CSV table of C-alpha atoms in Angstrom, one decimal:
chain,number,residue,atom,x,y,z
F,1,MET,CA,12.0,8.9,-9.9
F,2,LEU,CA,13.2,5.0,-8.8
F,3,GLY,CA,10.1,3.6,-8.3
F,4,GLY,CA,5.7,4.2,-7.8
F,5,GLU,CA,3.0,1.5,-6.7
F,6,ILE,CA,-1.1,2.5,-6.9
F,7,SER,CA,-2.4,1.4,-3.6
F,8,PHE,CA,-6.5,2.2,-2.0
F,9,LEU,CA,-7.1,4.2,-0.1
F,10,ARG,CA,-9.7,4.4,2.4
F,11,GLY,CA,-10.4,7.5,3.7
F,12,ALA,CA,-11.9,8.1,7.0
F,13,LEU,CA,-12.7,11.1,9.0
F,14,VAL,CA,-10.4,10.8,12.7
F,15,ALA,CA,-9.9,12.9,15.3
F,16,LEU,CA,-9.5,12.8,19.2
F,17,PRO,CA,-10.4,10.4,21.3
F,18,GLY,CA,-14.3,11.4,23.1
F,19,THR,CA,-15.0,13.7,20.1
F,20,THR,CA,-18.0,13.2,18.4
F,21,LEU,CA,-19.5,14.6,14.8
F,22,ASP,CA,-21.4,17.6,16.0
F,23,GLN,CA,-18.7,18.5,17.6
F,24,ILE,CA,-16.7,19.3,14.6
F,25,THR,CA,-16.2,22.6,13.4
F,26,GLU,CA,-13.5,22.0,11.3
F,27,ILE,CA,-12.2,19.2,9.0
F,28,ARG,CA,-8.3,19.8,7.9
F,29,SER,CA,-6.8,17.8,5.0
F,30,HIS,CA,-4.7,17.5,1.7
F,31,PRO,CA,-6.4,19.5,-0.6
F,32,TYR,CA,-7.1,17.8,-2.9
F,33,VAL,CA,-8.6,15.0,-0.2
F,34,LEU,CA,-11.3,17.4,0.1
F,35,ASP,CA,-12.0,17.9,-2.8
F,36,GLN,CA,-12.7,13.8,-3.6
F,37,CYS,CA,-14.8,14.0,0.1
F,38,ARG,CA,-17.3,16.9,-1.0
F,39,THR,CA,-20.1,14.5,-0.4
F,40,PHE,CA,-19.9,13.7,2.4
F,41,LEU,CA,-19.0,17.3,3.9
F,42,SER,CA,-21.7,18.9,2.0
F,43,THR,CA,-23.7,17.3,4.4
F,44,LEU,CA,-21.9,19.1,7.7
F,45,GLY,CA,-23.4,22.3,7.4
F,46,SER,CA,-20.9,25.2,8.9
F,47,VAL,CA,-17.9,23.5,9.1
F,48,SER,CA,-15.1,25.0,8.4
F,49,LEU,CA,-12.0,23.0,6.1
F,50,ALA,CA,-8.8,23.3,5.9
F,51,GLN,CA,-6.1,22.7,4.0
F,52,ALA,CA,-3.2,20.9,4.8
F,53,GLN,CA,0.3,19.7,3.5
F,54,ASP,CA,-1.0,16.7,4.2
F,55,THR,CA,-3.6,13.7,5.6
F,56,ALA,CA,-1.0,12.2,8.0
F,57,GLY,CA,-0.1,15.4,9.2
F,58,SER,CA,-3.4,16.8,9.7
F,59,ALA,CA,-4.5,13.7,11.7
F,60,LYS,CA,-0.2,14.6,13.7
F,61,GLY,CA,-1.3,17.6,14.3
F,62,ILE,CA,-4.7,16.8,16.4
F,63,LYS,CA,-3.0,14.3,18.7
F,64,GLU,CA,0.2,17.2,19.0
F,65,GLY,CA,-2.0,19.9,19.4
F,66,GLY,CA,-5.4,18.7,21.8
F,67,LEU,CA,-7.4,20.1,19.1
F,68,LYS,CA,-11.0,18.6,20.6
F,69,THR,CA,-13.4,20.3,18.1
F,70,THR,CA,-11.0,19.3,15.1
F,71,ALA,CA,-10.9,16.5,13.1
F,72,ALA,CA,-8.8,15.4,10.0
F,73,ILE,CA,-9.4,13.1,6.5
F,74,ALA,CA,-6.1,10.4,6.8
F,75,GLY,CA,-5.9,6.8,6.8
F,76,ALA,CA,-7.0,4.2,9.0
F,77,ARG,CA,-3.5,3.0,9.5
F,78,ALA,CA,-2.7,7.1,11.1
F,79,ALA,CA,-5.7,7.1,13.3
F,80,GLU,CA,-3.8,3.8,14.8
F,81,LEU,CA,-0.5,5.7,15.6
F,82,TYR,CA,-1.9,8.9,17.3
F,83,ASN,CA,-4.9,7.3,19.3
F,84,LEU,CA,-7.7,9.0,17.2
F,85,THR,CA,-11.2,8.2,17.0
F,86,ILE,CA,-13.0,7.2,13.3
F,87,LEU,CA,-15.8,8.6,12.9
F,88,LYS,CA,-16.6,7.6,9.9
F,89,SER,CA,-14.8,6.2,6.8
F,90,GLY,CA,-15.1,5.2,3.9
F,91,ILE,CA,-16.4,8.4,2.8
F,92,GLU,CA,-14.3,9.5,-0.3
F,93,ASP,CA,-17.2,10.4,-3.8
F,94,ASP,CA,-15.6,7.4,-5.3
F,95,SER,CA,-14.6,4.2,-4.0
F,96,ASN,CA,-11.9,3.7,-6.5
F,97,THR,CA,-10.0,6.4,-5.9
F,98,VAL,CA,-6.1,5.7,-5.6
F,99,THR,CA,-3.3,7.3,-4.2
F,100,ARG,CA,0.4,7.4,-6.0
F,101,TYR,CA,3.6,6.5,-4.2
F,102,VAL,CA,6.9,7.1,-5.8
F,103,LEU,CA,10.0,6.9,-4.7
F,104,LEU,CA,12.6,10.2,-5.0
F,105,SER,CA,16.2,9.7,-4.9
F,106,THR,CA,19.1,12.4,-6.0
F,107,LYS,CA,20.7,9.9,-8.1
F,108,ALA,CA,19.5,7.6,-10.7
F,109,VAL,CA,19.4,4.4,-10.9
F,110,VAL,CA,18.1,2.7,-14.5
F,111,PRO,CA,16.7,-0.2,-13.6
F,112,GLU,CA,17.5,-3.8,-15.7
F,113,ARG,CA,14.8,-5.0,-18.5
F,114,HIS,CA,13.8,-7.7,-16.7
F,115,LEU,CA,11.9,-4.9,-14.6
F,116,ASN,CA,9.6,-4.0,-17.2
F,117,PRO,CA,10.6,-0.5,-16.7
F,118,VAL,CA,8.7,2.4,-17.3
F,119,THR,CA,9.7,6.5,-17.4
F,120,SER,CA,8.3,9.1,-16.9
F,121,VAL,CA,8.5,12.7,-18.5
F,122,SER,CA,7.2,16.1,-17.6
F,123,LEU,CA,7.0,18.5,-20.6
F,124,VAL,CA,5.9,22.1,-21.7
F,125,LEU,CA,4.9,21.9,-25.0
F,126,LYS,CA,5.4,25.3,-27.4
F,127,ASN,CA,2.3,26.6,-28.3
F,128,GLN,CA,1.3,25.3,-32.4
F,129,PRO,CA,-0.9,23.2,-34.3
F,130,GLY,CA,-0.5,19.5,-33.3
F,131,ALA,CA,2.2,20.0,-30.7
F,132,ILE,CA,0.5,17.3,-28.5
F,133,HIS,CA,0.2,15.4,-31.7
F,134,LYS,CA,3.9,15.2,-32.0
F,135,ALA,CA,5.4,14.9,-28.8
F,136,THR,CA,3.0,11.5,-29.1
F,137,ALA,CA,4.0,10.5,-32.4
F,138,ALA,CA,7.8,11.1,-31.1
F,139,PHE,CA,7.0,7.7,-29.1
F,140,ALA,CA,4.8,6.2,-31.4
F,141,LEU,CA,6.6,6.2,-34.2
F,142,ARG,CA,9.4,4.0,-32.0
F,143,GLY,CA,7.4,1.6,-31.4
F,144,LEU,CA,6.7,2.5,-27.3
F,145,ASN,CA,3.8,2.2,-25.9
F,146,ILE,CA,2.0,5.4,-23.2
F,147,SER,CA,0.3,3.7,-20.8
F,148,LYS,CA,-0.1,7.4,-18.8
F,149,ILE,CA,-0.8,11.1,-20.1
F,150,GLU,CA,-2.1,13.8,-18.2
F,151,SER,CA,-1.9,17.1,-17.8
F,152,ARG,CA,-1.5,19.4,-14.4
F,153,PRO,CA,-1.0,23.3,-14.5
F,154,THR,CA,2.0,25.1,-15.0
F,155,SER,CA,0.8,27.6,-11.7
F,156,ARG,CA,2.0,23.7,-9.5
F,157,SER,CA,4.7,22.3,-11.7
F,158,ILE,CA,8.1,23.1,-12.9
F,159,THR,CA,7.8,26.7,-14.4
F,160,VAL,CA,6.1,30.1,-13.3
F,161,ALA,CA,2.6,30.0,-14.4
F,162,LYS,CA,0.7,31.3,-17.4
F,163,PRO,CA,-2.4,31.4,-18.6
F,164,TRP,CA,-3.7,28.0,-20.4
F,165,GLU,CA,-0.6,26.7,-20.0
F,166,TYR,CA,0.1,22.9,-19.1
F,167,VAL,CA,2.4,20.5,-17.7
F,168,ILE,CA,2.0,17.1,-20.0
F,169,TYR,CA,3.2,13.9,-17.8
F,170,ILE,CA,3.7,10.8,-19.5
F,171,ASP,CA,4.7,7.5,-18.6
F,172,VAL,CA,6.2,4.6,-21.8
F,173,ASP,CA,7.3,2.1,-21.3
F,174,GLY,CA,11.1,1.5,-21.4
F,175,SER,CA,13.7,3.2,-19.5
F,176,THR,CA,15.8,6.0,-20.8
F,177,ALA,CA,18.6,3.2,-21.4
F,178,ASP,CA,16.9,1.7,-24.5
F,179,ALA,CA,17.6,4.0,-27.9
F,180,ALA,CA,14.6,4.1,-28.6
F,181,VAL,CA,13.3,5.8,-25.3
F,182,ALA,CA,16.2,8.1,-25.5
F,183,ASN,CA,15.7,9.3,-29.1
F,184,ALA,CA,11.9,9.8,-28.6
F,185,ILE,CA,13.2,12.4,-25.2
F,186,ALA,CA,15.5,13.7,-26.7
F,187,ASN,CA,12.6,14.5,-30.0
F,188,LEU,CA,10.6,16.3,-28.2
F,189,HIS,CA,12.6,19.9,-27.4
F,190,GLU,CA,11.6,20.1,-31.3
F,191,PHE,CA,8.4,21.1,-30.0
F,192,ALA,CA,8.5,21.7,-25.9
F,193,ILE,CA,10.1,24.3,-24.2
F,194,LYS,CA,11.0,22.1,-21.4
F,195,VAL,CA,11.9,18.2,-21.2
F,196,ARG,CA,12.6,16.9,-17.6
F,197,VAL,CA,13.2,13.0,-17.4
F,198,LEU,CA,12.0,12.3,-13.5
F,199,GLY,CA,13.6,8.5,-13.8
F,200,SER,CA,13.2,5.1,-15.1
F,201,TYR,CA,11.5,2.8,-12.6
F,202,PRO,CA,10.6,-0.9,-12.2
F,203,ARG,CA,6.8,-1.9,-12.7
F,204,TYR,CA,6.6,-4.3,-10.0
F,205,GLN,CA,3.4,-5.6,-8.3
F,206,PRO,CA,4.4,-8.0,-5.2
F,207,PRO,CA,2.8,-8.7,-2.2
F,208,VAL,CA,2.5,-5.8,0.2
F,209,GLN,CA,4.7,-5.2,3.1
F,210,PRO,CA,5.2,-2.6,6.0
F,211,LEU,CA,6.8,0.9,5.5
F,212,VAL,CA,7.4,3.5,8.1
F,213,GLY,CA,7.7,6.5,6.3
F,214,GLN,CA,8.2,10.6,6.9
F,215,TYR,CA,5.3,10.7,9.3
F,216,GLY,CA,5.8,8.0,11.2
F,217,VAL,CA,2.8,6.0,9.1
F,218,GLY,CA,2.7,2.8,8.2
F,219,LEU,CA,1.8,2.2,4.0
F,220,LYS,CA,0.6,-1.2,4.2
F,221,MET,CA,0.5,-0.9,0.7
F,222,ILE,CA,4.3,-0.6,-0.4
F,223,PRO,CA,5.7,-3.2,-2.6
F,224,PRO,CA,8.6,-4.7,-1.3
F,225,LEU,CA,11.2,-4.3,-4.2
F,226,LEU,CA,10.3,-0.5,-3.1
F,227,TYR,CA,11.1,-1.5,0.3
F,228,LEU,CA,14.3,-2.1,0.0
F,229,LEU,CA,15.0,0.6,-2.3
F,230,ALA,CA,14.3,3.3,0.8
F,231,ARG,CA,16.3,1.4,3.1
F,232,ALA,CA,19.3,1.0,0.5
F,233,HIS,CA,18.9,4.7,-0.2
F,234,ALA,CA,17.6,6.4,3.0
F,235,ILE,CA,14.4,8.3,1.2
F,236,ASN,CA,11.3,8.3,2.1
F,237,PHE,CA,8.0,7.4,0.1
F,238,VAL,CA,5.9,10.2,-1.6
F,239,GLY,CA,1.6,9.6,-2.0
F,240,THR,CA,-0.1,12.4,-5.0
F,241,THR,CA,-3.9,11.5,-5.5
């Protein structure tokens, strides 16, 4: 990871021009997005739901396939680029839903300290008493602040799926160039099955600047710093909700 940014993007139900809501028989989108719009989707009766790799790809598929009875949940920018009609906007259950964009590269770049860096780490803990406490203590005892911690099932992550096994994702202030951060990560190996440093990157909140992503979709909320990094490394943005 070379960078990350969180943005508020409103979901919209989009379809080919001339299509009305009562003509829709199928709705496509990323599974997480479908889950975030459950209340609205429950009002549509027998409309079938189809999982897709991403929201923009769903919109693009409708345009290229000329699918008159299929709609997608995507952003307004995707509707604009693929000449689709917005049937309804703001359909997510929670208006505070955010998308986190991360910039990926095969080469690590350690940010300078004045950029207020953050480091992301993933780990699978051993099944033993106090494992989570020990993991967080590795940072706390060195005076390091954990800005985010979450868990996901290993079935979609870095190991083979096992019942009740989770990957813990931690964001900690500082970079791997800092001795305290490096030592804390080394300490994690004592009580973790697997530890992976996802990267150190700048925490930056500048004015927005448009960028065209992998599917030709303008990501209006991408900050200039990430924009310049993407141009320099010829890499794309990945969004997670």
